[in-house]
Short mmCIF file of C-alpha atoms in Angstrom, two decimals:
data_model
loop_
_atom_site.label_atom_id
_atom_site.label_comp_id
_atom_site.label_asym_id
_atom_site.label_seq_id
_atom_site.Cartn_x
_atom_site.Cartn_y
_atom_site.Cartn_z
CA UNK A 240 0.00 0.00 0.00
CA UNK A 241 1.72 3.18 -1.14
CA UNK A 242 1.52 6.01 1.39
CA UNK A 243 -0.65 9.13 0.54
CA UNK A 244 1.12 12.66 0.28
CA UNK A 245 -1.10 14.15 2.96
CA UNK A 246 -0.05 11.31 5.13
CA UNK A 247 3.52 12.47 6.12
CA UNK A 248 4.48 15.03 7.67
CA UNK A 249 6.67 18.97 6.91
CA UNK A 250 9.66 17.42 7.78
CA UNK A 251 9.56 14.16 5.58
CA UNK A 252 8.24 16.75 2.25
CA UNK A 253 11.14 19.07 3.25
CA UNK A 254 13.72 15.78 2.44
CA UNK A 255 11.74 14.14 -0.21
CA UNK A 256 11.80 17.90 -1.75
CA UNK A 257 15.57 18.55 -1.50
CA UNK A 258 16.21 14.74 -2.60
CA UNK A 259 14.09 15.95 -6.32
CA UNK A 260 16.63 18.92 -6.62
CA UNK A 261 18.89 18.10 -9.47
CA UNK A 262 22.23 17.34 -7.93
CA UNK A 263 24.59 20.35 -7.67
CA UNK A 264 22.18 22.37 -6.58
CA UNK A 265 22.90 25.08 -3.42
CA UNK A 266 20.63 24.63 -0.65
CA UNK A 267 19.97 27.58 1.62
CA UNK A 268 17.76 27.33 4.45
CA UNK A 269 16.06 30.64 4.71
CA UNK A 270 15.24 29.99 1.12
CA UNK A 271 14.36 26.60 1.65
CA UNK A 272 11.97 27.93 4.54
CA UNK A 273 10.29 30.56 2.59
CA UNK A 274 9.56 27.96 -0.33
CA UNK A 275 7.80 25.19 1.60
CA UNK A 276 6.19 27.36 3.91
CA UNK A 277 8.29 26.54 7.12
CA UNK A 278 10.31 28.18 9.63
CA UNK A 279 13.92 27.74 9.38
CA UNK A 280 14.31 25.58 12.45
CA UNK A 281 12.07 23.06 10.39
CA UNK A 282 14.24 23.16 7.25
CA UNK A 283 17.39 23.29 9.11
CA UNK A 284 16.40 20.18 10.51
CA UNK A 285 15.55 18.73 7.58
CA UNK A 286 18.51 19.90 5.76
CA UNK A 287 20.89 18.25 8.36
CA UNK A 288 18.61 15.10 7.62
CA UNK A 289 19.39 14.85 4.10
CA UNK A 290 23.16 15.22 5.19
CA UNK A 291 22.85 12.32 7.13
CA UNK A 292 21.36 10.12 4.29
CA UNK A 293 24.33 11.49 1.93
CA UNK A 294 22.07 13.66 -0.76
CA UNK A 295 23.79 16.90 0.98
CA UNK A 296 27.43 18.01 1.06
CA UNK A 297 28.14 20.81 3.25
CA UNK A 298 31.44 22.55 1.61
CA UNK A 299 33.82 25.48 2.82
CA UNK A 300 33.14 28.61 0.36
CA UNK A 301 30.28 27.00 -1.16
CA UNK A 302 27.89 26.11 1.29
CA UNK A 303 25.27 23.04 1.05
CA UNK A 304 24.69 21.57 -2.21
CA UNK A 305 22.82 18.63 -3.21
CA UNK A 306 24.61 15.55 -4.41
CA UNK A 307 24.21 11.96 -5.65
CA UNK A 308 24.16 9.65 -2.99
CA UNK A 309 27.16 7.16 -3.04
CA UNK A 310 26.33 3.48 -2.80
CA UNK A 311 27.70 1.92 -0.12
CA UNK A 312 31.14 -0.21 -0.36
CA UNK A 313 31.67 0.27 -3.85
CA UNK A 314 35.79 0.93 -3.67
CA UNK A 315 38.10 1.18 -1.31
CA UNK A 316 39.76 3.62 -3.03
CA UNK A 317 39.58 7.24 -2.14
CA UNK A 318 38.83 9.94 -4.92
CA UNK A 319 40.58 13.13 -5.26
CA UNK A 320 37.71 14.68 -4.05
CA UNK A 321 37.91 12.99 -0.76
CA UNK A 322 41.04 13.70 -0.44
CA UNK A 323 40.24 17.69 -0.53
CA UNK A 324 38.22 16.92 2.24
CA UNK A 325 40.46 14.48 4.47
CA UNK A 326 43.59 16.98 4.17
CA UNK A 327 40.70 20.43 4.85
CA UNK A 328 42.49 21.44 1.14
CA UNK A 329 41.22 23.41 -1.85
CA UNK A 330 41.37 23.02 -5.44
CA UNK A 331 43.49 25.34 -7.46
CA UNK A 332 42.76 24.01 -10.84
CA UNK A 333 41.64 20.69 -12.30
CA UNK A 334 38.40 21.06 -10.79
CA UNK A 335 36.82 18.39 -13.13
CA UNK A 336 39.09 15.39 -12.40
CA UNK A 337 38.01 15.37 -8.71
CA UNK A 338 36.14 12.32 -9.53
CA UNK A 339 38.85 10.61 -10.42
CA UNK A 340 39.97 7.39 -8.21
CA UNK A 341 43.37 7.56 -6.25
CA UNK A 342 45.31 4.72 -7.05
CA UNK A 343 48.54 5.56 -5.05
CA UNK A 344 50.14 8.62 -3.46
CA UNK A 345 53.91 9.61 -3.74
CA UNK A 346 55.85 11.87 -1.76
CA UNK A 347 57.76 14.19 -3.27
CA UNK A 348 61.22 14.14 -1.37
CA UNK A 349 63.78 13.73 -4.61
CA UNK A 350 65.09 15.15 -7.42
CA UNK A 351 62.78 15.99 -9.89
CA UNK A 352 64.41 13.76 -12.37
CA UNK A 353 63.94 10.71 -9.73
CA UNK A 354 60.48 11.19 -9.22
CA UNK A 355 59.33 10.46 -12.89
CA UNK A 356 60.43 6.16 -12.22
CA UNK A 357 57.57 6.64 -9.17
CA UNK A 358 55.08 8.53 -10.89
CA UNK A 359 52.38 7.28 -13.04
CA UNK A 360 48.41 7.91 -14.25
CA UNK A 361 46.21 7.97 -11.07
CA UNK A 362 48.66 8.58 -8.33
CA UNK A 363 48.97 11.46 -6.29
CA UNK A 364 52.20 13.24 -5.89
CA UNK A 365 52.38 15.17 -2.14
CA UNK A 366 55.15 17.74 -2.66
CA UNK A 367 55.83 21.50 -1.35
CA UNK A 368 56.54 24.73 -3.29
CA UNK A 369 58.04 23.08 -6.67
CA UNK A 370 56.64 24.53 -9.66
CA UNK A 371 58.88 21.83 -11.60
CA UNK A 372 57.82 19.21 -9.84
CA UNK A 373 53.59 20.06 -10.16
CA UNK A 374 54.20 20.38 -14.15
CA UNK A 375 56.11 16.93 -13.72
CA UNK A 376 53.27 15.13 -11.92
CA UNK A 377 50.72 16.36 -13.87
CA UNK A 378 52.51 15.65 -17.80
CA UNK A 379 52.59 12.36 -15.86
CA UNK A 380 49.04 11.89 -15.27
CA UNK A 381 48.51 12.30 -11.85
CA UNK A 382 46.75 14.54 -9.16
CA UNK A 383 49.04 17.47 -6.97
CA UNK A 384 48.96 17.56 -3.08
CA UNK A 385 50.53 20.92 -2.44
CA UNK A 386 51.32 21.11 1.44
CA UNK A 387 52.52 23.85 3.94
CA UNK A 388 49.62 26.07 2.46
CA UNK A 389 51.70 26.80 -0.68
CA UNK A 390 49.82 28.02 -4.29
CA UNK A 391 51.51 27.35 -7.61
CA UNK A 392 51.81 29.65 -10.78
CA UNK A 393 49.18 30.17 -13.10
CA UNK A 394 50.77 28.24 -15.95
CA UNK A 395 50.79 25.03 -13.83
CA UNK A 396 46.94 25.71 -12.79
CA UNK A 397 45.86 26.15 -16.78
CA UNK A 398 47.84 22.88 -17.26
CA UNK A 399 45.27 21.44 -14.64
CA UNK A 400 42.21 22.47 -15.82
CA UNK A 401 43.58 21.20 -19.72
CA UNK A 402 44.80 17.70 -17.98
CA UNK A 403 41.37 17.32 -15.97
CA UNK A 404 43.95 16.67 -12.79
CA UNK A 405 43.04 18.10 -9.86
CA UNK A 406 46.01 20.41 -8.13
CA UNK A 407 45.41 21.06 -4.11
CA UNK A 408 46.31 22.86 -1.84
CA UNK A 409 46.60 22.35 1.86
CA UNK A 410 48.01 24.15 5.34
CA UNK A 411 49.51 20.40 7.03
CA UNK A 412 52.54 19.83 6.42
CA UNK A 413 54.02 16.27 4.26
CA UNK A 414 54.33 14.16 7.26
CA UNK A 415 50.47 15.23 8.12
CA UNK A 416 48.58 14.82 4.82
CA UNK A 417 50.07 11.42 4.72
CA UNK A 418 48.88 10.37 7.93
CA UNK A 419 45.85 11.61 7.22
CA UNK A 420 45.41 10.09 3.78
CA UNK A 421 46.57 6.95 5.64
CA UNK A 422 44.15 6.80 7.66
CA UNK A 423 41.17 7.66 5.63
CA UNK A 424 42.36 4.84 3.47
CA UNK A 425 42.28 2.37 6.85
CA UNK A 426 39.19 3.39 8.52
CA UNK A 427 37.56 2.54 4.60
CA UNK A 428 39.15 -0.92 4.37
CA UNK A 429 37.23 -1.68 8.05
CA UNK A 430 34.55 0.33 6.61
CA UNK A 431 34.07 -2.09 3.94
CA UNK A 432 34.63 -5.01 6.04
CA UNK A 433 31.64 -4.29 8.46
CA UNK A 434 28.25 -5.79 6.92
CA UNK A 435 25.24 -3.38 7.53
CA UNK A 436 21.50 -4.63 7.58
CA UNK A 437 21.26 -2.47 4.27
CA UNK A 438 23.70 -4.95 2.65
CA UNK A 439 21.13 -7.70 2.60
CA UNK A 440 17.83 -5.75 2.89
CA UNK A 441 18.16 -3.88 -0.46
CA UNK A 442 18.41 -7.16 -2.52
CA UNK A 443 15.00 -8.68 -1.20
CA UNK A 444 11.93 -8.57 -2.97
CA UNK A 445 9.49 -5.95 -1.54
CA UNK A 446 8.46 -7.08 1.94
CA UNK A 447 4.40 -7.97 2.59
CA UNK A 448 2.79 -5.71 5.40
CA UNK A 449 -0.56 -6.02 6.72
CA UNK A 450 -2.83 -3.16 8.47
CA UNK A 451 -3.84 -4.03 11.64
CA UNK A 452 -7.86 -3.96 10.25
CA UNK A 453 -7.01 -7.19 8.85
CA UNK A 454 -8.43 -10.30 9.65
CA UNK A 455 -7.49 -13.94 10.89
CA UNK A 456 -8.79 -15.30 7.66
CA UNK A 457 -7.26 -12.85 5.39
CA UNK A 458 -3.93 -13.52 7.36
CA UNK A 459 -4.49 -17.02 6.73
CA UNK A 460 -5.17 -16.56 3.07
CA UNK A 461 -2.08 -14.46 2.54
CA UNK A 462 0.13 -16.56 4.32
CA UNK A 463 -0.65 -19.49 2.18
CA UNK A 464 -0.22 -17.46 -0.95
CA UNK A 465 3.38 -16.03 0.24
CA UNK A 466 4.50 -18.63 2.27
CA UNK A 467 5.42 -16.17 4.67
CA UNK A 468 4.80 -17.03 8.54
CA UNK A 469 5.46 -13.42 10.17
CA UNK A 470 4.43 -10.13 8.75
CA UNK A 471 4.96 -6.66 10.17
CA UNK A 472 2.16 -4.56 10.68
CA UNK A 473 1.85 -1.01 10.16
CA UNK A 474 -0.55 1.46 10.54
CA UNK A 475 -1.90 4.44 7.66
CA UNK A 476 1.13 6.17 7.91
CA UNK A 477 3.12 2.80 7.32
CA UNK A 478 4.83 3.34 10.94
CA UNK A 479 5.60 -0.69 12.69
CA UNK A 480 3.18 -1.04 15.45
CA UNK A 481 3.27 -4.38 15.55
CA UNK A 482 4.36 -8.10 14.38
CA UNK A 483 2.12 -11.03 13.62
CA UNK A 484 2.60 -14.46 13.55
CA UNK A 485 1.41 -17.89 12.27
CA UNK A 486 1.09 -19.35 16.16
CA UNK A 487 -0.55 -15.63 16.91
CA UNK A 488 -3.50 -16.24 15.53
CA UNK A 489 -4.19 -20.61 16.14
CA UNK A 490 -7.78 -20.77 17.86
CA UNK A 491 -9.10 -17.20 17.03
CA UNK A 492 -11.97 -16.09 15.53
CA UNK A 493 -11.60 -16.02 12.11
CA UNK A 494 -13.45 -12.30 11.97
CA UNK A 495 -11.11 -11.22 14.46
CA UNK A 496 -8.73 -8.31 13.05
CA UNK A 497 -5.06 -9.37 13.83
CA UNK A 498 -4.65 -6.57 16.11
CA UNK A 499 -5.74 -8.52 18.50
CA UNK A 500 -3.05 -11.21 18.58
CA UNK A 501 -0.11 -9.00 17.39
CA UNK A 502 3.07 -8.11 19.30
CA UNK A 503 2.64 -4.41 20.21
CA UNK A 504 5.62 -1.86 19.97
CA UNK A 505 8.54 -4.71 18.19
CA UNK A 506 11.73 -4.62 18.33
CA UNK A 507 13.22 -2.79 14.95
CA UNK A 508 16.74 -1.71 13.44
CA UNK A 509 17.42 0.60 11.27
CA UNK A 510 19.54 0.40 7.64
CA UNK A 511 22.71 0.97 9.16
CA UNK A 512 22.30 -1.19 12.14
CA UNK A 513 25.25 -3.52 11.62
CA UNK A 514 24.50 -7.30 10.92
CA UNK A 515 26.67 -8.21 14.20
CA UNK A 516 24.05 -6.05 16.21
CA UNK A 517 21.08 -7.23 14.54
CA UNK A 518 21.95 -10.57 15.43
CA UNK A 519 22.49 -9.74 18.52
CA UNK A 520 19.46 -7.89 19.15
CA UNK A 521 17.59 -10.89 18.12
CA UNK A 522 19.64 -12.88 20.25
CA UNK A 523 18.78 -10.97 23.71
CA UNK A 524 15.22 -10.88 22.66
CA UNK A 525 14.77 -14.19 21.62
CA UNK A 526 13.02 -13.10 18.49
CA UNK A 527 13.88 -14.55 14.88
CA UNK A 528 12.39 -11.69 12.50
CA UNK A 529 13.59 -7.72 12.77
CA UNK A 530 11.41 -5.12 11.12
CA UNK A 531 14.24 -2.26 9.69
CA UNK A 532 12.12 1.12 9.73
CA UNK A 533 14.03 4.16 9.17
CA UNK A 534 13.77 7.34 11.66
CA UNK A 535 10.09 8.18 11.90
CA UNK A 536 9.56 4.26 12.42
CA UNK A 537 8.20 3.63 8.97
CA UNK A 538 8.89 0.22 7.42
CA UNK A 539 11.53 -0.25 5.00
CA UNK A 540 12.34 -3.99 4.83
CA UNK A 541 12.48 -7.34 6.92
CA UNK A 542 15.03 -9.14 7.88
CA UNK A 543 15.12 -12.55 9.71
CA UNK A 544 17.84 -14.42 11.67
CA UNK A 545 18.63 -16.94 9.27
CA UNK A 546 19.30 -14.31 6.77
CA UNK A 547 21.30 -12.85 8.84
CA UNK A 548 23.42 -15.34 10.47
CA UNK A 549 23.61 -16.39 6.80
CA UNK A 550 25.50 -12.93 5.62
CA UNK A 551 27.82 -13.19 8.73
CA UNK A 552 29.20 -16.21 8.08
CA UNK A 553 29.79 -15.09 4.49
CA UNK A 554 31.57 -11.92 5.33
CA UNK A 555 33.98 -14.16 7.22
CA UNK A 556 35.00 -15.75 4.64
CA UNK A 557 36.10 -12.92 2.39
CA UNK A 558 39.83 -11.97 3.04
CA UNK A 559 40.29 -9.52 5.95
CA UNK A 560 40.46 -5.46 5.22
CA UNK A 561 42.11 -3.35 7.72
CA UNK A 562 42.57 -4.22 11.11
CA UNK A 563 40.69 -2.46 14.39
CA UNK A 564 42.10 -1.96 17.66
CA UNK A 565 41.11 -4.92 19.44
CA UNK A 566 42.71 -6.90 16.36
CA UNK A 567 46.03 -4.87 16.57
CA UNK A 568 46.21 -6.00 20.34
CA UNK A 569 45.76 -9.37 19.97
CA UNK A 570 48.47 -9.42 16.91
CA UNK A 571 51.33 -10.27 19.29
CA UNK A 572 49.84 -13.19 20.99
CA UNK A 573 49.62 -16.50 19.79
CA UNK A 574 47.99 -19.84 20.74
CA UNK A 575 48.79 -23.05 21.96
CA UNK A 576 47.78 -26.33 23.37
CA UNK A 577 48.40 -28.31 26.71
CA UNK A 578 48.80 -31.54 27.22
CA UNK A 579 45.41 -32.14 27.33
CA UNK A 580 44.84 -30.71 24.24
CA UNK A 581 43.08 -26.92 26.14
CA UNK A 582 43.94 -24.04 23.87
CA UNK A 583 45.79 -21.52 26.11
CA UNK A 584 47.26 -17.77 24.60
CA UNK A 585 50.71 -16.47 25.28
CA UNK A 586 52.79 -13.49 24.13
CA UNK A 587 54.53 -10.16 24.98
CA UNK A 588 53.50 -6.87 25.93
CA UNK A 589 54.39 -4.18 23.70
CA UNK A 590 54.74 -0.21 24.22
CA UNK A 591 51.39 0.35 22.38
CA UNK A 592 49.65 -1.62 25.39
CA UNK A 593 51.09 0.48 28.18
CA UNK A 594 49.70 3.11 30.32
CA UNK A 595 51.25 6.17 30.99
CA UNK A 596 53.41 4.82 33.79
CA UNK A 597 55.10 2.32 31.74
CA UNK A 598 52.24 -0.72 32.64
CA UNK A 599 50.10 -2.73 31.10
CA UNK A 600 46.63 -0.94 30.55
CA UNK A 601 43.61 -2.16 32.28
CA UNK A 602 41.66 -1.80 29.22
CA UNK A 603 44.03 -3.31 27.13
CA UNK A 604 44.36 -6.46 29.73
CA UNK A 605 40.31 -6.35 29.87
CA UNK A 606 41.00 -6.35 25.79
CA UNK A 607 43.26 -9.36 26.05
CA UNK A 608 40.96 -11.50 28.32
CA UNK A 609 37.75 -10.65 26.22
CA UNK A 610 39.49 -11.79 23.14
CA UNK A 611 40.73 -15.25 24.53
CA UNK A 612 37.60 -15.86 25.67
CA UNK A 613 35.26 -15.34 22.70
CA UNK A 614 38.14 -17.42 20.85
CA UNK A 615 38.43 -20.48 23.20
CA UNK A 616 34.52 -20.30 23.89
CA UNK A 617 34.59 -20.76 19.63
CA UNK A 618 36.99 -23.66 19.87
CA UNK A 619 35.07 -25.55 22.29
CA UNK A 620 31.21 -25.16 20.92
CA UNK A 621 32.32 -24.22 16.92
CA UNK A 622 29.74 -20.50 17.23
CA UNK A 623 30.96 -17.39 17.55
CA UNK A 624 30.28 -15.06 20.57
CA UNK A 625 29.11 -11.96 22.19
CA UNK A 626 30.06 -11.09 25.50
CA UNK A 627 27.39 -10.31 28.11
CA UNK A 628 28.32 -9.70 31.36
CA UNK A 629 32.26 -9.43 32.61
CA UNK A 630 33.82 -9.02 36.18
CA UNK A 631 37.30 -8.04 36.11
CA UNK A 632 39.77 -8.28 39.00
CA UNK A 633 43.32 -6.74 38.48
CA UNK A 634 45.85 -8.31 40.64
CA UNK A 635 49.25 -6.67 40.13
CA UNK A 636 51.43 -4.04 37.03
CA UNK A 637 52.93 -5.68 34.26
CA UNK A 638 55.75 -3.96 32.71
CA UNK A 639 56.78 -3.67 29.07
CA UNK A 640 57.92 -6.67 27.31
CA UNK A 641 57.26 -8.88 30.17
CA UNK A 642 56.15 -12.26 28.33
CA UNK A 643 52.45 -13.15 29.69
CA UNK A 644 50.24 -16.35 29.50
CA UNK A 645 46.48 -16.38 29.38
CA UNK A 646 44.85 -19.28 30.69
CA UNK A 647 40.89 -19.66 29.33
CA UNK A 648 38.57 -22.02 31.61
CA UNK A 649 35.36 -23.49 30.82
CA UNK A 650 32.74 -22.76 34.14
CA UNK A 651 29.50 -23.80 31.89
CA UNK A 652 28.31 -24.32 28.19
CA UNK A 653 24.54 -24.35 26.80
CA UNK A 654 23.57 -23.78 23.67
CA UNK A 655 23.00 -20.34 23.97
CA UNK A 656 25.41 -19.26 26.67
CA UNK A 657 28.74 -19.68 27.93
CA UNK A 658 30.75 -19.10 31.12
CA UNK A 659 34.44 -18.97 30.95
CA UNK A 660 37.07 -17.68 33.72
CA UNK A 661 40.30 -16.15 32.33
CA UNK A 662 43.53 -15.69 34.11
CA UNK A 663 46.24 -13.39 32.74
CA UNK A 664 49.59 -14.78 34.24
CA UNK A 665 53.64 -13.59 34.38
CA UNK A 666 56.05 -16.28 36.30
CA UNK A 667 53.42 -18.15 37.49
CA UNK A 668 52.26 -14.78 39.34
CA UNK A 669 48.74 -13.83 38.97
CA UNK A 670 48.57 -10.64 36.68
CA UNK A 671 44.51 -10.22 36.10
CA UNK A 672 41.12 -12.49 36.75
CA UNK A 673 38.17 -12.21 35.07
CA UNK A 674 34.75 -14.17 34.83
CA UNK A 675 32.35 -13.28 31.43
CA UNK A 676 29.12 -14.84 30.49
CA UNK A 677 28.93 -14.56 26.99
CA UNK A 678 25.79 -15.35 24.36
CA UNK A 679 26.41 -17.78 21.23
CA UNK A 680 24.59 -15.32 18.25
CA UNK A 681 25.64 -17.70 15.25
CA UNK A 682 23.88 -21.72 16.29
CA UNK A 683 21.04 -22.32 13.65
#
């Protein structure tokens, strides 16, 4: 059932009217206000809205302007356009290749006659005030990082706009862009790792809804013709008030609406929720189908735990991208067996793990004992883990480089749960204790 105009509200016309303006548009809110007939705290709002769903750009000198919205996890690469914004630059010339991928960077710190060997179409070459060098990179086919705030000539922007090749210019110095770039480049690659709900909802056929005016026999008539066994149900603004099941309805009246056997106020995710916390939501609730409803609570798609247990184990199969924190940590321990075959972890402690007094962090050691559980809780039951509960008990400072030895210990097991004590040992000395419950979210 498609959702009348006069059924949503200022707020959702203000978005749906910016997301009709042809892209590069500039958005200004007073105007934007004065159009639609709102005050400006309305269309701010809804202007900050459309930023958050990507249709918006907000730029420095130029204000907002409306542009297409970027599908999710297409590249890993970076654009030059991106980069502009990572480094807080601005374009000199070369304007139109800003949508050009970044295959490579190179920093400019040789002869100009060296630098041709590292150079080719697509990279970018980070450099300071060297006219010769900009001309170089560009005849070469690729983009110009220009750092310490430093322009160029006027020759070398013409040659820009000719090439298509963007030239920029930023205030950070070489060492700084590059870190920054760097990083852009690894928070993408984890990015890209991280499955959202959207991943798998946009590929499903439209979902089936019912309105809670509906009846036991109708449900019963459309179940058989979908083969569906749970439907959300919405009311006439398409908001989720509800969820209906099969088993809901065994023994009513057939003339009953559904609204009497429905689940009231469900429990719903949105497009971005990620697929590790959508499992886990259905986990702690014990439920096995997740309406995803956007902000005003209006249904978007359905998801159900098979589905998404189904996408998890997929995504860890593909080869890993970027590493986070807790992975970084763990990088330096490895595992091992006793005699009786009970995987145990040992390793060193590095200077990224201290504290500033030259220990061991707690929440690096909390880190450490987390990780060994969720992996020895895996090699004992075959699902993966969430952890629950956790009561930590730090014993005595660990210094740098001091070689450690956690110990993992089965307390319980059940399908569902687990209960596992972990000790954190130096020289037989007791560093750190800790007892977690944690919740299996992956068992069929």
């Amino acid at each position: 059932m498609d959702v009348r105009d006069d059924t949503i509200t200022k707020h959702e016309q203000l978005v749906q009217h910016i997301e009709s303006l042809k892209v590069g548009s500039k958005i200004s809110v007073r105007r934007l206000a004065k159009e639609m007939g709102v005050s400006e705290g309305t269309a701010y709002r809804a202007v900050k809205e459309a930023e958050s769903l990507g249709i918006v750009v907000t730029k420095e000198r130029i204000g907002t302007v409306r542009v297409e919205r970027k599908p999710r996890n297409i590249s890993e690469q970076l654009t030059f356009a991106d980069v502009v914004e990572i480094v807080e630059g601005h374009v000199l010339g070369g304007a139109e290749g800003l949508n050009k991928s970044l295959h490579k960077y190179v920093i400019g710190a040789m002869k100009v006659e060296a630098m041709i060997r590292y150079i080719d179409a697509g990279s970018l070459m980070i450099v300071g005030n060297r006219e010769d060098a900009h001309s170089l990179a560009l005849e070469q086919g690729a983009g110009v990082l220009i750092t310490g705030g430093f322009g160029t000539s006027r020759e070398v922007k013409q040659l820009a706009d000719q090439l298509h090749l963007p030239i920029i210019s930023s205030r950070h110095d070489t060492f700084t862009v590059a870190s920054m770039i760097n990083r852009a480049i690894f928070d993408r690659l984890i990015k890209k790792k991280i499955m959202l709900v959207e991943d798998i909802a946009h590929d499903k056929p439209k979902n089936h809804q019912l309105k809670n005016s509906v009846t036991v026999q109708e449900f019963k008539r459309i179940s058989q013709a979908t083969g569906q066994i749970r439907y959300p149900v919405t009311d006439e603004w398409n908001r989720v008030i509800g969820i209906v099941g099969v088993r809901d309805v065994e023994g009513l009246v057939e003339t009953q609406p559904i609204e009497k056997a429905m689940t009231r106020n469900p429990v719903t995710a949105s497009m971005k929720t990620s697929l590790a916390s959508a499992a886990q939501i259905m986990m702690w609730e014990g439920i096995d189908f997740l309406p995803i409803v956007d902000r005003n609570r209006k249904l978007l798609a359905t998801v159900t735990r098979k589905e998404v247990l189904g996408a998890l184990r997929d995504a860890r199969n593909q080869p890993q991208l970027g590493e986070t924190f807790d992975q970084l940590i763990w990088n330096g321990i490895a595992e091992d067996r006793d005699e009786e075959g009970r995987l145990f972890f040992h390793g060193f402690i590095t200077p990224q793990m201290a504290s500033e007094l030259g220990t061991i962090s707690q929440g690096v050691l909390t880190t450490v004992m987390s990780q060994a559980a969720v992996k020895a809780a895996k090699d004992i039951s075959g699902w993966d883990h969430v952890l629950d509960h956790l009561s930590t008990y730090f014993i005595r400072p660990v210094q740098i480089e001091d070689p450690i030895v956690i110990m993992p210990k089965l307390l319980e097991i059940s399908r569902r749960t687990c209960k596992m004590e972990i000790e954190i040992q130096h020289q037989t000395n007791l560093i750190a204790k800790a007892v977690m419950t944690m919740q299996a979210i992956d068992h069929g």
